[in-house]
CSV table of C-alpha atoms and ligand atoms in Angstrom, one decimal:
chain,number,residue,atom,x,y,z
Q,1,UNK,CA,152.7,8.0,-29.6
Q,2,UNK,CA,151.9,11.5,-27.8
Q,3,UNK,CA,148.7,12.4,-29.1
Q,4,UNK,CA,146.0,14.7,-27.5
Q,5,UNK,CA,143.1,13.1,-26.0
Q,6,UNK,CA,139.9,12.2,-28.0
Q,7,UNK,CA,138.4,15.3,-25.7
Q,8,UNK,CA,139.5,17.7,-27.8
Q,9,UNK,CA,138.3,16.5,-31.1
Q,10,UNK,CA,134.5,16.8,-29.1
Q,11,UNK,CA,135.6,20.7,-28.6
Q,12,UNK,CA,135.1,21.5,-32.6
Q,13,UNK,CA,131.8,20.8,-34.8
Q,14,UNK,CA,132.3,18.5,-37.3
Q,15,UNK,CA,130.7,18.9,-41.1
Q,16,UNK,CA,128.4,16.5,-42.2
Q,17,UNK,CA,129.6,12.4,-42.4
Q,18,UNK,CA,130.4,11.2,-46.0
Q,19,UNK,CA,127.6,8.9,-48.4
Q,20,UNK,CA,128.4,6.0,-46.1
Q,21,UNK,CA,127.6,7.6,-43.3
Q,22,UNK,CA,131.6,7.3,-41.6
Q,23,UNK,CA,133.3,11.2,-40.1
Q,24,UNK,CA,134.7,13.0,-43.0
Q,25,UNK,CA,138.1,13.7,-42.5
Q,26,UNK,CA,139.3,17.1,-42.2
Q,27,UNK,CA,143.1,17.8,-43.3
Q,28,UNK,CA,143.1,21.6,-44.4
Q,29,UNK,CA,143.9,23.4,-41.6
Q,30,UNK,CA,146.1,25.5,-43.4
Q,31,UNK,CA,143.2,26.6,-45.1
Q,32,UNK,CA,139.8,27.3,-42.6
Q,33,UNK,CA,139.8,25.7,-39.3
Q,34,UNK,CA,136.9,23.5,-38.0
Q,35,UNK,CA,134.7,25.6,-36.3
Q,36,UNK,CA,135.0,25.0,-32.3
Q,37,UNK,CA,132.1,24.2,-30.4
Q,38,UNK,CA,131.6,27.5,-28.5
Q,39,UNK,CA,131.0,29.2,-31.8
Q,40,UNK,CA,127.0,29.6,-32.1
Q,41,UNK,CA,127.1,30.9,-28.4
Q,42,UNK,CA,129.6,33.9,-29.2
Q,43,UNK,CA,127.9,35.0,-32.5
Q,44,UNK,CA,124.3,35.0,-30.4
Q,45,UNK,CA,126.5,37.1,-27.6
Q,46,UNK,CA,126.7,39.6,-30.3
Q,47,UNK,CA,123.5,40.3,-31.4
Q,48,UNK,CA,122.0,40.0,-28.0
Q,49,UNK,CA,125.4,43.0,-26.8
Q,50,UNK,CA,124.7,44.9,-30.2
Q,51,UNK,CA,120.5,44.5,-29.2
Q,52,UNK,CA,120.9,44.9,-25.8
Q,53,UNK,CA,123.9,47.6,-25.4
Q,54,UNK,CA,123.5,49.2,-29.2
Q,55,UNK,CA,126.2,52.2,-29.2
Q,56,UNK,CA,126.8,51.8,-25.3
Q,57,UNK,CA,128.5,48.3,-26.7
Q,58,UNK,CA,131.1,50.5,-27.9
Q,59,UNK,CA,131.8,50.8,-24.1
Q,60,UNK,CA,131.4,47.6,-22.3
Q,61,UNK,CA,130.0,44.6,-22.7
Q,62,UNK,CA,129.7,41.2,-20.7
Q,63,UNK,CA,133.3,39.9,-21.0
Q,64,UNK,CA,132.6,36.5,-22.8
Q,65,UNK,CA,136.3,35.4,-23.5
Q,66,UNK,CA,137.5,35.6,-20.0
Q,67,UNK,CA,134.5,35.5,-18.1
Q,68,UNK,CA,136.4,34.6,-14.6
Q,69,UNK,CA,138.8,37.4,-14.9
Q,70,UNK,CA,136.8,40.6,-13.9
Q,71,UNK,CA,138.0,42.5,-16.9
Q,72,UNK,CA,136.2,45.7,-18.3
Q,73,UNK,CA,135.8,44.9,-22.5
Q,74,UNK,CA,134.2,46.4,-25.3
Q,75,UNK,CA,134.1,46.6,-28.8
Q,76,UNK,CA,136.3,49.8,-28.5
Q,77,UNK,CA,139.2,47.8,-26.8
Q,78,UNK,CA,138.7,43.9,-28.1
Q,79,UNK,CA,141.7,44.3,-31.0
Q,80,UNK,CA,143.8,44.9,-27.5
Q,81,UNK,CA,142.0,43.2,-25.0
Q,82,UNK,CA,142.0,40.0,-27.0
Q,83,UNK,CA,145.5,40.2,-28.4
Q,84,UNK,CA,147.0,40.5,-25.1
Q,85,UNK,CA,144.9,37.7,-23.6
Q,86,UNK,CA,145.4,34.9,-26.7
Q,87,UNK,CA,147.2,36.0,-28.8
Q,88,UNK,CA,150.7,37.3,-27.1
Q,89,UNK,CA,150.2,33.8,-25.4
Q,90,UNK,CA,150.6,32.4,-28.4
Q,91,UNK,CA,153.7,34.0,-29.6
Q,92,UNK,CA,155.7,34.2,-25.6
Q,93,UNK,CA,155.1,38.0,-26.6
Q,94,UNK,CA,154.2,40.6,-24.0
Q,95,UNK,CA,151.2,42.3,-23.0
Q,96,UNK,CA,151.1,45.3,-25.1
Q,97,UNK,CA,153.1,44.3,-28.1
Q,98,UNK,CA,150.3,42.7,-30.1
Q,99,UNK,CA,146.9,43.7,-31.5
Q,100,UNK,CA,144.1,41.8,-33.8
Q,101,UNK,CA,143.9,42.6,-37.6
Q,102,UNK,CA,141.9,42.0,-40.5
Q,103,UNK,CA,144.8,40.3,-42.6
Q,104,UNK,CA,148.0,40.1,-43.0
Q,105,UNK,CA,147.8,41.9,-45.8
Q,106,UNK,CA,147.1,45.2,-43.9
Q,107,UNK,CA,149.2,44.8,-41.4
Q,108,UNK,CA,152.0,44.4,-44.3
Q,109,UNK,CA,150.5,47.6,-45.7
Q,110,UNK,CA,150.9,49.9,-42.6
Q,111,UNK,CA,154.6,49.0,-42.1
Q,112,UNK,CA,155.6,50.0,-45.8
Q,113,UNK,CA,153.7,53.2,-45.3
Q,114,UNK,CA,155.9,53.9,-42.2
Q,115,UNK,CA,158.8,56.5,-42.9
Q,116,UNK,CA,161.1,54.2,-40.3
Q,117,UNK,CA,160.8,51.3,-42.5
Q,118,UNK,CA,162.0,53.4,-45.5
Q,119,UNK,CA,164.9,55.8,-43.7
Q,120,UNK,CA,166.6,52.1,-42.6
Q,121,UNK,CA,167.6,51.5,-46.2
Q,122,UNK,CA,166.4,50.8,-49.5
Q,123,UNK,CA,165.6,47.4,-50.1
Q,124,UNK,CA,163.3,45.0,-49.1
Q,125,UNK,CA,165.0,41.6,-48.4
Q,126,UNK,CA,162.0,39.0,-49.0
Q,127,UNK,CA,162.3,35.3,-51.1
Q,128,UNK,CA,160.0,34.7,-54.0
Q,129,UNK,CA,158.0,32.2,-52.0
Q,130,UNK,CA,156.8,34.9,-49.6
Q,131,UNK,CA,152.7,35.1,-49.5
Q,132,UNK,CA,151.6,37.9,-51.9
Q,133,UNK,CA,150.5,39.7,-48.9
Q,134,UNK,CA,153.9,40.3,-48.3
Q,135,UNK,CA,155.4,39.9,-51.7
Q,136,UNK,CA,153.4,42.1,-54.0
Q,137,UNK,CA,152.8,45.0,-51.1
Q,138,UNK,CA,156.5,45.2,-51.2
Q,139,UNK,CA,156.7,45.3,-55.5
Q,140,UNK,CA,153.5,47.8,-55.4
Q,141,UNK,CA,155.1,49.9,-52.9
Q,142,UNK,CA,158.3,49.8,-54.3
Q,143,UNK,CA,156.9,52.1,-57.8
Q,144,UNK,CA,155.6,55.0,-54.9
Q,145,UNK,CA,158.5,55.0,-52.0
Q,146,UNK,CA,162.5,54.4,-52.3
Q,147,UNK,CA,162.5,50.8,-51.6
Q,148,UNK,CA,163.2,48.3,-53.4
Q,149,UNK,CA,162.8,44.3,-52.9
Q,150,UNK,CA,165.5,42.4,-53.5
Q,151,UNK,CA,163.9,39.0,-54.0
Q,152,UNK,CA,166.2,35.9,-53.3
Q,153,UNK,CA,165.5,32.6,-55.2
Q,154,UNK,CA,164.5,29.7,-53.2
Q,155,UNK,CA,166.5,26.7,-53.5
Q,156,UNK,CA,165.8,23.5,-55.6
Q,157,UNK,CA,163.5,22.2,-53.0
Q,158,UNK,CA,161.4,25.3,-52.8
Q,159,UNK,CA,162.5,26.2,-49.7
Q,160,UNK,CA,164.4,29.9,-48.4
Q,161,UNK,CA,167.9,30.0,-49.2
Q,162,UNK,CA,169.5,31.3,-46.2
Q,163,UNK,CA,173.1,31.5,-47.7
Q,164,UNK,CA,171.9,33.6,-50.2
Q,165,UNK,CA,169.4,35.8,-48.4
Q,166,UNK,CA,172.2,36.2,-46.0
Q,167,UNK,CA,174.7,37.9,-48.7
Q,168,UNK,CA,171.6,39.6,-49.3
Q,169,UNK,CA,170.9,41.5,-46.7
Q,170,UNK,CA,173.5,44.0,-46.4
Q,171,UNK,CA,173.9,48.5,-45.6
Q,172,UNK,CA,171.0,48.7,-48.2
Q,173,UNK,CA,168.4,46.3,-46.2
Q,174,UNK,CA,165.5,48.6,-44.9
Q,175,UNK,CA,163.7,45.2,-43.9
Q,176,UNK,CA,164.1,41.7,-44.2
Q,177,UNK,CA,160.8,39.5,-44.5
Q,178,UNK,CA,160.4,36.0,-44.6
Q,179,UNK,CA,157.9,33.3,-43.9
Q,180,UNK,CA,158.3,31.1,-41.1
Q,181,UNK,CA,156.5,28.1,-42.7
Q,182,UNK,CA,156.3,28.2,-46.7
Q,183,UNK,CA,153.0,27.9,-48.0
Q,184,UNK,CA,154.6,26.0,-51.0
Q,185,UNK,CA,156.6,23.3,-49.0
Q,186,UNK,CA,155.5,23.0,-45.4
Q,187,UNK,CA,159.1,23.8,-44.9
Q,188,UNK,CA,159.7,25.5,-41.3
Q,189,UNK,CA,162.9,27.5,-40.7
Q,190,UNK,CA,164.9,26.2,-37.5
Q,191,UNK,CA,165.2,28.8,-34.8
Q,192,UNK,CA,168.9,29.3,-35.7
Q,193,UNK,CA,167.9,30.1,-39.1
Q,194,UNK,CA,165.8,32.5,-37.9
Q,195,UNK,CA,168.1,33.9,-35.7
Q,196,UNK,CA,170.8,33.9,-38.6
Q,197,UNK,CA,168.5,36.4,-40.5
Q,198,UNK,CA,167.2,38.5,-37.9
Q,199,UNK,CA,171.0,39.0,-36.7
Q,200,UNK,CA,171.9,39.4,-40.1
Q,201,UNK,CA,169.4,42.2,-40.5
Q,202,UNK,CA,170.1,44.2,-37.6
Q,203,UNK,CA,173.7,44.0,-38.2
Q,204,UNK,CA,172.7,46.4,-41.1
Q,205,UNK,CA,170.1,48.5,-38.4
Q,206,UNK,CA,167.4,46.7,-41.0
Q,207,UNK,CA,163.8,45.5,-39.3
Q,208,UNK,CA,163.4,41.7,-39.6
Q,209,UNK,CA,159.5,40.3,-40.1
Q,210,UNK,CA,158.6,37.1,-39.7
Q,211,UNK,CA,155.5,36.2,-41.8
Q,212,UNK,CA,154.5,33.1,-38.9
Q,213,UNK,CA,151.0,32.4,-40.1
Q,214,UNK,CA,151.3,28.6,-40.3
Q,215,UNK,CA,153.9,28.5,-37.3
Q,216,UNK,CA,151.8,30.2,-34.6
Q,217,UNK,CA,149.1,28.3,-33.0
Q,218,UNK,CA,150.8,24.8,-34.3
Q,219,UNK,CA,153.8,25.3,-31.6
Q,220,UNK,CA,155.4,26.9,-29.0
Q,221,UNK,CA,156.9,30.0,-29.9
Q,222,UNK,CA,158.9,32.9,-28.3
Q,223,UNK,CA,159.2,35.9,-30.7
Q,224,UNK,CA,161.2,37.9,-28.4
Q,225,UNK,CA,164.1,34.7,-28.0
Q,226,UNK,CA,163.9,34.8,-31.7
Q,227,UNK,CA,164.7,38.6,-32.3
Q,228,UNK,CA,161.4,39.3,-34.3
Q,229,UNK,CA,160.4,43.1,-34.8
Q,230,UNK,CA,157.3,42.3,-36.1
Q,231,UNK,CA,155.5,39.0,-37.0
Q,232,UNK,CA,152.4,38.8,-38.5
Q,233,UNK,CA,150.1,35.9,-38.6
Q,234,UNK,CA,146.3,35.0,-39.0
Q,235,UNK,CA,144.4,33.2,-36.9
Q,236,UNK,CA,141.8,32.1,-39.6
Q,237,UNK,CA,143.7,28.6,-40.1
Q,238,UNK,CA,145.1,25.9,-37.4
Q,239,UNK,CA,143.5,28.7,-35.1
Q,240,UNK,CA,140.0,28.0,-36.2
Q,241,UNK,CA,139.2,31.8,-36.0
Q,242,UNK,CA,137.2,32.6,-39.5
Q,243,UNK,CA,137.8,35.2,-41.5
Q,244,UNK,CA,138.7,39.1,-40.6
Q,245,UNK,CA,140.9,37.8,-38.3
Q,246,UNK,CA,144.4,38.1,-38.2
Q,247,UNK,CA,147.1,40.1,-35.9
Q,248,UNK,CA,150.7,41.8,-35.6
Q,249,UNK,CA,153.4,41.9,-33.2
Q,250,UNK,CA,155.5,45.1,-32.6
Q,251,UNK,CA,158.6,44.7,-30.5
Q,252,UNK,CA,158.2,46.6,-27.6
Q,253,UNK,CA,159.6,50.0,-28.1
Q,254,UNK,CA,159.9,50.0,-31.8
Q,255,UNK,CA,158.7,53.4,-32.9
Q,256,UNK,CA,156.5,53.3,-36.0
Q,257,UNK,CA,154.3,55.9,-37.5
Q,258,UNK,CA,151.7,54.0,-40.9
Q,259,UNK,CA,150.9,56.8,-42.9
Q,260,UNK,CA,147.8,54.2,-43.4
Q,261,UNK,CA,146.5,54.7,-40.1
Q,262,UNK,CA,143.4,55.6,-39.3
Q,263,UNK,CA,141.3,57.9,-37.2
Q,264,UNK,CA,140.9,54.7,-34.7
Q,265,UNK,CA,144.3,54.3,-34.5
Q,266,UNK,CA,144.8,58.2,-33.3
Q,267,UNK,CA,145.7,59.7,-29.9
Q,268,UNK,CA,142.3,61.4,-29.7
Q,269,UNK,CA,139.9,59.8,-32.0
Q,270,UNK,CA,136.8,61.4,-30.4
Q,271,UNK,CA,138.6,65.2,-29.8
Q,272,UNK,CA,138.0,65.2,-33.7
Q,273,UNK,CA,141.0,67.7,-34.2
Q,274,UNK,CA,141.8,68.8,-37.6
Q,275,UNK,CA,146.0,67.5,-37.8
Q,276,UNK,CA,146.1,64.0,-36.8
Q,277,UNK,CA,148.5,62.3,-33.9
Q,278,UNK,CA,149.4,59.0,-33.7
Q,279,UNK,CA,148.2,56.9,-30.4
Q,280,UNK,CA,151.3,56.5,-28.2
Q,281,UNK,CA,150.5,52.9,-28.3
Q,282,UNK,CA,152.3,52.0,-31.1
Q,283,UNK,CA,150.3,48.7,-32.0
Q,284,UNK,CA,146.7,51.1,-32.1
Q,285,UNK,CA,148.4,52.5,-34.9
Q,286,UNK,CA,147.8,49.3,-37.0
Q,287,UNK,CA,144.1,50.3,-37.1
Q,288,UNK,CA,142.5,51.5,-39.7
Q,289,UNK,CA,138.7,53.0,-39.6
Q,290,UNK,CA,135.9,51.6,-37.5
Q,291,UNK,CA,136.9,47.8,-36.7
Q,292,UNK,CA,134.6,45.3,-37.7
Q,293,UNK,CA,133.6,43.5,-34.5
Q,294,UNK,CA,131.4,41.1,-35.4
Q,295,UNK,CA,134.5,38.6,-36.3
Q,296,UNK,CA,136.0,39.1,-33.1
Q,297,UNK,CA,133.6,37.7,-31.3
Q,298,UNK,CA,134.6,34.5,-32.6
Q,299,UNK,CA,138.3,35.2,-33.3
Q,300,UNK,CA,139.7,33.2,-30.4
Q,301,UNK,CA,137.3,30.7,-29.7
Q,302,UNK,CA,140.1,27.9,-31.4
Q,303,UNK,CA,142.7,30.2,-29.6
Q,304,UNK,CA,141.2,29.0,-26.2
Q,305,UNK,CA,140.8,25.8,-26.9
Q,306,UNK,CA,144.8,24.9,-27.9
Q,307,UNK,CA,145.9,27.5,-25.4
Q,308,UNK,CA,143.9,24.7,-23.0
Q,309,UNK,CA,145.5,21.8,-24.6
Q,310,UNK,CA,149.1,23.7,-24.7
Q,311,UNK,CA,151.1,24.1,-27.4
Q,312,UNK,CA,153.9,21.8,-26.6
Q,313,UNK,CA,150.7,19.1,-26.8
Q,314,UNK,CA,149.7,20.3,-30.2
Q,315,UNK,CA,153.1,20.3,-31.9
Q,316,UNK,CA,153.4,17.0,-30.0
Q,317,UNK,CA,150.2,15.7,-31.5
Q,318,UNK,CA,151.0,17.1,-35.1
Q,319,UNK,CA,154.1,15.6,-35.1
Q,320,UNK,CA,152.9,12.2,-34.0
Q,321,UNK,CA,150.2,12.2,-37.0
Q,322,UNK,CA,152.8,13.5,-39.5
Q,323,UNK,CA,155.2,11.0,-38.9
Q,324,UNK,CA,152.8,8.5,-39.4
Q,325,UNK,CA,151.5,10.0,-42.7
Q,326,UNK,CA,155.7,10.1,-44.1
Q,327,UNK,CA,155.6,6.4,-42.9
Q,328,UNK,CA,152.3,5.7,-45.5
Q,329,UNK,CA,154.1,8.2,-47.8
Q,330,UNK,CA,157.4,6.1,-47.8
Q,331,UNK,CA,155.6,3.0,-48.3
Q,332,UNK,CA,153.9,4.0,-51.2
Q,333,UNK,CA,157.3,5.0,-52.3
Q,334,UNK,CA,156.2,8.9,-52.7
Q,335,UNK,CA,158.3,11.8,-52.6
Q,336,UNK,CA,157.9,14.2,-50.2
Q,337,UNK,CA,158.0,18.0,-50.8
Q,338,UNK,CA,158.1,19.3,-47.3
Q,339,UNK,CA,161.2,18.6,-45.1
Q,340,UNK,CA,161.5,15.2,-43.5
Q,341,UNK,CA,163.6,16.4,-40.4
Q,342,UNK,CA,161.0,17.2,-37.3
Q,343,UNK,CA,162.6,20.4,-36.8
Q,344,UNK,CA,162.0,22.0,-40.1
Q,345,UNK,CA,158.7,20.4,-40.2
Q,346,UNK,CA,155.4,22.4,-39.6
Q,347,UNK,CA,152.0,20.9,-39.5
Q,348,UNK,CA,151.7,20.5,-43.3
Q,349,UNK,CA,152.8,17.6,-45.4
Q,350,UNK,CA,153.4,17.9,-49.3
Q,351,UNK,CA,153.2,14.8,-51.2
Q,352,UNK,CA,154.4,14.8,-54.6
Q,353,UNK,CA,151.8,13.1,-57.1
Q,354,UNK,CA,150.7,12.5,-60.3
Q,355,UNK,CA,147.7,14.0,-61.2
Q,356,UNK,CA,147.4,15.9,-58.1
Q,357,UNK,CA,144.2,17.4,-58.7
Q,358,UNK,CA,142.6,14.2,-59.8
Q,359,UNK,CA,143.2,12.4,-56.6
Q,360,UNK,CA,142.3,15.5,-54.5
Q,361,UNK,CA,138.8,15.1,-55.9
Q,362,UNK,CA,138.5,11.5,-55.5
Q,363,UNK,CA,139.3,11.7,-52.1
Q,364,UNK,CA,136.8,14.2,-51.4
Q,365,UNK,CA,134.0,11.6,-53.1
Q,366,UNK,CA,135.7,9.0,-49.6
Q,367,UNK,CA,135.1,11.9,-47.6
Q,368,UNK,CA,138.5,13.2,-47.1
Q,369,UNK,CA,139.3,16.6,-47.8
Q,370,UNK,CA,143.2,17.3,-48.7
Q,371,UNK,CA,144.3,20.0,-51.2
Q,372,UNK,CA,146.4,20.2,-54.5
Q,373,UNK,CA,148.7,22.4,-55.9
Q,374,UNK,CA,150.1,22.3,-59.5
Q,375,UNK,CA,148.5,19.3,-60.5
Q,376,UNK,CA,151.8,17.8,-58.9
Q,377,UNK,CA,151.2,17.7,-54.8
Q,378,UNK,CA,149.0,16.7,-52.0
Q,379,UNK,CA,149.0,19.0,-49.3
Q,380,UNK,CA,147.4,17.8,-46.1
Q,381,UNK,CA,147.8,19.1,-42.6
Q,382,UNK,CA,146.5,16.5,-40.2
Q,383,UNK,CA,146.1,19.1,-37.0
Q,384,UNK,CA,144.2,18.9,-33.1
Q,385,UNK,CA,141.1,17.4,-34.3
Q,386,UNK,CA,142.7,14.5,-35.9
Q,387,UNK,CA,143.3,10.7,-35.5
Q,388,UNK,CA,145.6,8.8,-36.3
Q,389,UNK,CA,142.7,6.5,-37.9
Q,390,UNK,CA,142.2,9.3,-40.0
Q,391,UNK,CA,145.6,9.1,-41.8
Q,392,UNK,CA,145.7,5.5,-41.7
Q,393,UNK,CA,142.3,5.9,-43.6
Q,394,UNK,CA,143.7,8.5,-46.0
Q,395,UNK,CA,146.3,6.6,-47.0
Q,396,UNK,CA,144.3,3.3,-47.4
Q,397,UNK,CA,141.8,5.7,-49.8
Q,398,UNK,CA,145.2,7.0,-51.4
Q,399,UNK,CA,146.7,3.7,-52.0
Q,400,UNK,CA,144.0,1.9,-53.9
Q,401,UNK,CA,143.4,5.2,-56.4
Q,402,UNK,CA,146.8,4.8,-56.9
Q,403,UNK,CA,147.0,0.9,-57.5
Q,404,UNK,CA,144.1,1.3,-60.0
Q,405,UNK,CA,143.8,4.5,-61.0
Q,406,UNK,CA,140.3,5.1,-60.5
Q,407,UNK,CA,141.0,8.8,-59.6
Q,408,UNK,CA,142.1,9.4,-63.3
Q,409,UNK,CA,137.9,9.3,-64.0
Q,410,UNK,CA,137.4,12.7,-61.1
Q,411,UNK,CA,135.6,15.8,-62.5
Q,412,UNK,CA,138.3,18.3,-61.3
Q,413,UNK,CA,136.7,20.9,-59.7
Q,414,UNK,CA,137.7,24.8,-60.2
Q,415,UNK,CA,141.0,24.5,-58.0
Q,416,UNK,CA,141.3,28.4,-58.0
Q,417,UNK,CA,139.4,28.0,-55.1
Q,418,UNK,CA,140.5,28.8,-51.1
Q,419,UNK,CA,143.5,26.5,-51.4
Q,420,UNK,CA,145.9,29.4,-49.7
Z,501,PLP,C1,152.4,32.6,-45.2
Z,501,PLP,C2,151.0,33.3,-45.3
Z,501,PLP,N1,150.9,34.6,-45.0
Z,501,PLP,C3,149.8,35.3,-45.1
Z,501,PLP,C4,148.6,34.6,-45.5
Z,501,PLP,C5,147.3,35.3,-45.5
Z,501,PLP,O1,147.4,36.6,-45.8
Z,501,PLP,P1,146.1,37.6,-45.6
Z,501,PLP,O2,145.7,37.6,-44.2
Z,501,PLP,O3,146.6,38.9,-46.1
Z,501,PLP,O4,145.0,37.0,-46.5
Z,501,PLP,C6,148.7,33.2,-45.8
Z,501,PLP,C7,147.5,32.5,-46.3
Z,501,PLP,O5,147.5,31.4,-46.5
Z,501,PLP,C8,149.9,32.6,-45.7
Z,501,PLP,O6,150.0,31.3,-46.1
């Protein structure tokens, strides 16, 4: 079994134990991260920078992510500063090509509003299981601009139909975007698949995005191998971030000028000139107004700590835990949503259940958080902070409501709740 050290679980801050008094079990990484240890340090670094420094902070402050390295940082330069220190190591991109965001959503936004997205062609190659932040910005955008999507069906399994998005993308195809890890399945497209569709794309002098939220930070990746233009991700989830944080990649030299970009993301923000340029770094463009730096102070705290571990470790470890949680599956003779093949697995498991909702909430009374999804699946994402005691325990907890259906009796909560 290659799992990480027990080390690392100590590096996160647990929630409080269950009613007996036993570690709850945490299995939604693809939801919110545990929050790493470091944490309550960085958010006191900034109130004693923004007390301390006030506007100067703007400037310069005490580089607390890198302390060893010497570096000048301030709030003016973290979206940079930190993007090219944890977050291009996270995708093998290169210093320059990547900058923090505040979702996915807006990076999504900025690219449609760019006039090179729109003079490649017009249509959007996307599959209806995209993530609304990439598959209603395209169908919003499409009523203002010429382009179009062109939305393939996923096949019976839920899962992208490259065959089909292949025929689809074609002289017409301005862009081609697809997620690296469905939301819906857990499903992870191999690198050749990958590679299929960003070929396919540029055959057709289309851009190909890579929607890789629930692939980066869970394994090794190298966007450039894989012919990306742009990938966007979050690091909110498996990267224990919080919220406001997310980033983009631009392929180095890919010109692109958002019309929704904003007055930080201009070539002379303080010359306060009437006609607006775009910065010649093309990733500043992806700002908007005033970043919100508060967040960022804590944006790569979980960053660090699997960057530390390494990635090959963490994909390791997942893997490890996941095959042990099929194993439980297969014994309890349930099907499996996500793909059983370790290389179009990711780090999330959906089990198809009964009353999927139901046992969700009965699980939570044991002390072991999972999520549902149409009443039908169990979606759990056993990640770094996880034993495999832990899943044996899940499944123990799972396979006694099942034998006697005590889970039936579970108030179901509100599920319209952060189950992204
Ligand atoms: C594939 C995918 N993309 C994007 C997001 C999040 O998008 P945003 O940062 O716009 O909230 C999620 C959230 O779960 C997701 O699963």
């Amino acid at each position: 079994m290659k799992l990480l050290s027990p080390d690392v679980r100590s590096r996160y801050r647990h929630p409080d134990p269950d009613r007996d008094d036993r570690p709850v079990v945490e299995f939604r990484a693809f939801t919110h991260g545990l929050q790493p240890a470091t944490v309550p340090a960085m958010m006191e670094a900034f109130t004693e920078d923004w007390r301390r420094f006030g506007v100067d902070a703007w400037n310069e402050v005490p580089n607390h992510w890198k302390p060893q390295s010497g570096d000048a940082v301030g709030w003016w330069s973290l979206p940079t500063y930190l993007a090219d220190a944890f977050v291009a190591p996270l995708l093998g991109a290169p210093t320059g090509t990547c900058i923090l965001q505040p979702h996915v959503h807006w990076s999504v936004q900025c690219l449609l509003s760019a006039p090179e997205v729109a003079d490649r062609g017009s249509e959007i190659v996307v599959t209806d299981g995209e993530f609304p932040s990439v598959l209603h910005s395209v169908q919003q955008w499409s009523s203002l601009i010429d382009l179009q999507p062109r939305i393939v069906p996923s096949d019976e399994h839920g899962r992208p139909d490259i065959e089909a998005l292949t025929d689809a993308i074609g002289p017409e195809t301005a862009m081609t975007a697809v997620s690296h890890v469905g939301f819906t399945t857990g499903a992870l497209l191999t690198d050749r698949d990958v590679r299929t569709l960003a070929e396919a794309t540029h055959r057709h002098g289309g851009l190909f995005l890579l929607d890789g939220y629930h692939s980066a930070s869970t394994m090794p990746l190298n966007v450039e191998d894989l012919d990306v233009d742009v990938f966007t991700g979050g690091l909110l989830k498996e990267a224990s971030g919080s919220s406001g944080n997310a980033f983009v990649y631009i392929r180095d030299g890919l010109e692109i000028t958002p019309r929704l970009t904003g007055w930080f993301g201009d070539a002379d923000p303080f010359g306060f000139r009437p006609e607006p340029e775009p910065h010649q770094d093309v990733r500043r463009r992806f700002l908007g107004g005033t970043t919100s730096v508060a967040s960022m102070y804590h944006a790569v705290e979980g960053v660090d700590i699997l960057l530390d571990v390494g990635l090959d470790a963490v994909r390791a470890h997942c893997l490890t835990l996941t095959d042990r949680a099929l194993e439980h599956a297969a014994d309890l003779d349930l099907s499996v949503r996500s793909p059983l093949p370790r290389t179009e697995r990711s780090a999330m498991l959906l089990l198809e259940v009964d009353h999927a909702h139901a046992l969700c909430e009965h699980l939570k009374t044991r002390g072991i958080y999972t999520d549902s999804r149409k009443n039908r699946y169990l979606r759990m994402a056993p990640f770094v902070w996880n034993t495999a005691a832990e899943v044996d325990r899940a499944f123990d907890a799972i396979r006694s409501a099942l034998a006697s259906g005590e889970h039936l009796d579970s108030e179901i909560q509100d599920t319209a709740g952060p189950v992204t």
